PDB file of C-alpha atoms in Angstrom:
ATOM      1  CA  GLN A 859      65.110 158.440  74.399  1.00 83.00           C
ATOM      2  CA  VAL A 860      66.441 155.176  75.783  1.00 89.00           C
ATOM      3  CA  GLN A 861      64.385 153.522  78.465  1.00 95.00           C
ATOM      4  CA  LEU A 862      65.384 150.475  80.464  1.00 97.00           C
ATOM      5  CA  VAL A 863      62.855 148.676  82.618  1.00 97.00           C
ATOM      6  CA  GLU A 864      63.898 145.893  84.977  1.00 97.00           C
ATOM      7  CA  SER A 865      61.617 143.238  86.374  1.00 97.00           C
ATOM      8  CA  GLY A 866      61.792 139.905  88.145  1.00 98.00           C
ATOM      9  CA  GLY A 867      63.175 140.810  91.528  1.00 97.00           C
ATOM     10  CA  GLY A 868      61.810 139.400  94.746  1.00 97.00           C
ATOM     11  CA  LEU A 869      62.407 137.625  98.033  1.00 98.00           C
ATOM     12  CA  VAL A 870      63.919 134.145  97.834  1.00 98.00           C
ATOM     13  CA  GLN A 871      65.784 131.747 100.084  1.00 98.00           C
ATOM     14  CA  ALA A 872      69.465 130.892  99.878  1.00 98.00           C
ATOM     15  CA  GLY A 873      70.059 128.333  97.152  1.00 98.00           C
ATOM     16  CA  ASP A 874      67.072 129.419  95.097  1.00 98.00           C
ATOM     17  CA  SER A 875      67.089 130.828  91.579  1.00 98.00           C
ATOM     18  CA  LEU A 876      65.679 134.012  90.100  1.00 98.00           C
ATOM     19  CA  ARG A 877      65.609 135.514  86.616  1.00 98.00           C
ATOM     20  CA  LEU A 878      65.734 139.244  86.029  1.00 98.00           C
ATOM     21  CA  SER A 879      64.670 140.900  82.796  1.00 98.00           C
ATOM     22  CA  CYS A 880      65.619 144.243  81.304  1.00 97.00           C
ATOM     23  CA  ALA A 881      63.437 145.546  78.493  1.00 96.00           C
ATOM     24  CA  ALA A 882      65.006 148.290  76.394  1.00 95.00           C
ATOM     25  CA  SER A 883      63.242 150.762  74.139  1.00 92.00           C
ATOM     26  CA  GLY A 884      63.901 153.957  72.230  1.00 89.00           C
ATOM     27  CA  ARG A 885      66.810 152.874  70.054  1.00 82.00           C
ATOM     28  CA  THR A 886      68.142 150.177  67.818  1.00 79.00           C
ATOM     29  CA  PHE A 887      70.294 148.272  70.263  1.00 82.00           C
ATOM     30  CA  SER A 888      72.252 145.979  67.993  1.00 81.00           C
ATOM     31  CA  ASN A 889      75.467 147.967  68.600  1.00 89.00           C
ATOM     32  CA  TYR A 890      75.061 148.321  72.338  1.00 93.00           C
ATOM     33  CA  VAL A 891      76.559 146.692  75.373  1.00 96.00           C
ATOM     34  CA  MET A 892      74.096 145.865  78.117  1.00 97.00           C
ATOM     35  CA  ALA A 893      75.086 145.146  81.689  1.00 98.00           C
ATOM     36  CA  TRP A 894      73.787 144.346  85.129  1.00 98.00           C
ATOM     37  CA  PHE A 895      75.076 146.103  88.221  1.00 98.00           C
ATOM     38  CA  ARG A 896      73.975 145.766  91.819  1.00 98.00           C
ATOM     39  CA  GLN A 897      74.120 147.936  94.879  1.00 98.00           C
ATOM     40  CA  ALA A 898      73.730 146.742  98.442  1.00 97.00           C
ATOM     41  CA  PRO A 899      72.968 149.193 101.283  1.00 93.00           C
ATOM     42  CA  GLY A 900      76.040 151.202 102.211  1.00 95.00           C
ATOM     43  CA  LYS A 901      78.115 149.790  99.361  1.00 97.00           C
ATOM     44  CA  GLU A 902      79.203 151.028  95.958  1.00 97.00           C
ATOM     45  CA  ARG A 903      77.473 149.891  92.806  1.00 97.00           C
ATOM     46  CA  GLU A 904      79.122 146.676  91.636  1.00 97.00           C
ATOM     47  CA  PHE A 905      79.434 145.199  88.151  1.00 98.00           C
ATOM     48  CA  VAL A 906      77.675 141.839  87.844  1.00 98.00           C
ATOM     49  CA  ALA A 907      77.668 140.876  84.158  1.00 98.00           C
ATOM     50  CA  GLY A 908      77.711 142.378  80.679  1.00 98.00           C
ATOM     51  CA  ILE A 909      76.896 141.267  77.170  1.00 97.00           C
ATOM     52  CA  ARG A 910      77.655 142.669  73.738  1.00 96.00           C
ATOM     53  CA  LEU A 911      74.399 142.513  71.824  1.00 94.00           C
ATOM     54  CA  SER A 912      75.994 142.205  68.372  1.00 93.00           C
ATOM     55  CA  ASP A 913      77.649 138.849  69.009  1.00 93.00           C
ATOM     56  CA  GLY A 914      76.698 137.728  72.524  1.00 94.00           C
ATOM     57  CA  ILE A 915      80.159 138.036  74.051  1.00 97.00           C
ATOM     58  CA  ARG A 916      79.806 137.986  77.842  1.00 98.00           C
ATOM     59  CA  TYR A 917      81.811 139.097  80.834  1.00 97.00           C
ATOM     60  CA  TYR A 918      81.153 138.411  84.519  1.00 98.00           C
ATOM     61  CA  GLY A 919      82.152 139.838  87.835  1.00 97.00           C
ATOM     62  CA  ASP A 920      84.208 137.486  89.976  1.00 97.00           C
ATOM     63  CA  SER A 921      81.579 137.177  92.705  1.00 96.00           C
ATOM     64  CA  VAL A 922      78.965 135.681  90.360  1.00 97.00           C
ATOM     65  CA  LYS A 923      80.998 133.565  87.941  1.00 97.00           C
ATOM     66  CA  GLY A 924      79.577 130.079  87.634  1.00 97.00           C
ATOM     67  CA  ARG A 925      76.267 131.066  89.274  1.00 98.00           C
ATOM     68  CA  PHE A 926      74.817 133.841  87.112  1.00 98.00           C
ATOM     69  CA  THR A 927      74.237 133.849  83.366  1.00 98.00           C
ATOM     70  CA  ILE A 928      73.505 136.872  81.210  1.00 98.00           C
ATOM     71  CA  SER A 929      71.695 136.401  77.920  1.00 97.00           C
ATOM     72  CA  ARG A 930      69.831 138.441  75.367  1.00 96.00           C
ATOM     73  CA  ASP A 931      66.892 138.249  73.002  1.00 94.00           C
ATOM     74  CA  ASN A 932      67.623 140.837  70.349  1.00 90.00           C
ATOM     75  CA  ALA A 933      64.201 140.447  68.754  1.00 92.00           C
ATOM     76  CA  LYS A 934      62.619 141.543  72.028  1.00 93.00           C
ATOM     77  CA  ASN A 935      65.319 144.088  72.977  1.00 93.00           C
ATOM     78  CA  THR A 936      65.532 142.251  76.281  1.00 95.00           C
ATOM     79  CA  VAL A 937      68.460 141.138  78.392  1.00 97.00           C
ATOM     80  CA  TYR A 938      68.154 138.535  81.115  1.00 98.00           C
ATOM     81  CA  LEU A 939      70.112 137.653  84.218  1.00 98.00           C
ATOM     82  CA  GLN A 940      69.619 134.099  85.388  1.00 98.00           C
ATOM     83  CA  MET A 941      70.740 133.851  88.996  1.00 98.00           C
ATOM     84  CA  ASN A 942      71.274 130.406  90.497  1.00 98.00           C
ATOM     85  CA  SER A 943      72.532 129.252  93.890  1.00 98.00           C
ATOM     86  CA  LEU A 944      71.659 132.604  95.390  1.00 98.00           C
ATOM     87  CA  LYS A 945      73.376 133.673  98.586  1.00 97.00           C
ATOM     88  CA  PRO A 946      72.397 136.256 101.206  1.00 97.00           C
ATOM     89  CA  GLU A 947      75.310 138.405 100.006  1.00 97.00           C
ATOM     90  CA  ASP A 948      73.589 138.672  96.619  1.00 98.00           C
ATOM     91  CA  THR A 949      70.949 140.847  98.264  1.00 98.00           C
ATOM     92  CA  ALA A 950      70.933 144.207  96.504  1.00 98.00           C
ATOM     93  CA  VAL A 951      69.098 146.445  94.105  1.00 98.00           C
ATOM     94  CA  TYR A 952      69.924 145.216  90.612  1.00 98.00           C
ATOM     95  CA  TYR A 953      70.242 147.764  87.827  1.00 98.00           C
ATOM     96  CA  CYS A 954      70.291 147.333  84.077  1.00 98.00           C
ATOM     97  CA  ALA A 955      72.592 149.631  82.098  1.00 97.00           C
ATOM     98  CA  ALA A 956      73.321 150.336  78.442  1.00 96.00           C
ATOM     99  CA  ASP A 957      76.292 151.757  76.581  1.00 95.00           C
ATOM    100  CA  ARG A 958      76.633 152.386  72.862  1.00 92.00           C
ATOM    101  CA  GLY A 959      79.941 150.712  72.212  1.00 89.00           C
ATOM    102  CA  THR A 960      81.749 147.449  71.749  1.00 91.00           C
ATOM    103  CA  VAL A 961      83.687 147.066  74.984  1.00 94.00           C
ATOM    104  CA  ILE A 962      82.076 145.539  78.059  1.00 94.00           C
ATOM    105  CA  PHE A 963      83.187 147.906  80.791  1.00 95.00           C
ATOM    106  CA  ALA A 964      82.853 147.032  84.449  1.00 96.00           C
ATOM    107  CA  THR A 965      82.715 150.623  85.608  1.00 96.00           C
ATOM    108  CA  VAL A 966      79.582 152.607  86.317  1.00 96.00           C
ATOM    109  CA  ARG A 967      80.700 155.796  84.600  1.00 96.00           C
ATOM    110  CA  GLN A 968      80.962 154.112  81.186  1.00 95.00           C
ATOM    111  CA  TYR A 969      77.228 153.512  80.941  1.00 96.00           C
ATOM    112  CA  ASP A 970      74.941 156.214  79.647  1.00 94.00           C
ATOM    113  CA  TYR A 971      71.550 154.724  80.401  1.00 96.00           C
ATOM    114  CA  TRP A 972      70.162 153.116  83.546  1.00 97.00           C
ATOM    115  CA  GLY A 973      66.976 151.468  84.677  1.00 98.00           C
ATOM    116  CA  GLN A 974      65.221 152.194  87.952  1.00 97.00           C
ATOM    117  CA  GLY A 975      66.398 148.991  89.613  1.00 97.00           C
ATOM    118  CA  THR A 976      64.718 145.906  91.027  1.00 98.00           C
ATOM    119  CA  GLN A 977      65.193 144.584  94.558  1.00 98.00           C
ATOM    120  CA  VAL A 978      66.555 141.105  95.130  1.00 98.00           C
ATOM    121  CA  THR A 979      66.537 139.818  98.698  1.00 98.00           C
ATOM    122  CA  VAL A 980      68.009 136.462  99.619  1.00 98.00           C
ATOM    123  CA  SER A 981      67.213 135.137 103.077  1.00 98.00           C
ATOM    124  CA  SER A 982      69.427 132.659 104.884  1.00 94.00           C
TER     125      SER A 982
END
């Protein structure tokens, strides 16, 4: 069974940086796409970034382009989200997701596996 465990969330000030980690277990993930989504109170879950583990191809949501970077360490089955220049509007619960495929989808329903989420709060 696939398990995804996020870590690294916290409370930071606007302009600060934070790095989230997502550790995956239960499968061989070389043919998976991993992604980060976020959900703020009262809002729908939003695509943040995705990466294809086989070759490192990346795709970002418009709201985080140029500020966030997704990366992976295949040896550790871990995906990271480096978040720089954080803004109060980045405040949300951040979720890691996995899909066995080759296309980086930006829609929630495409992903089969989800972590429990980690809270990121950015104060102004």
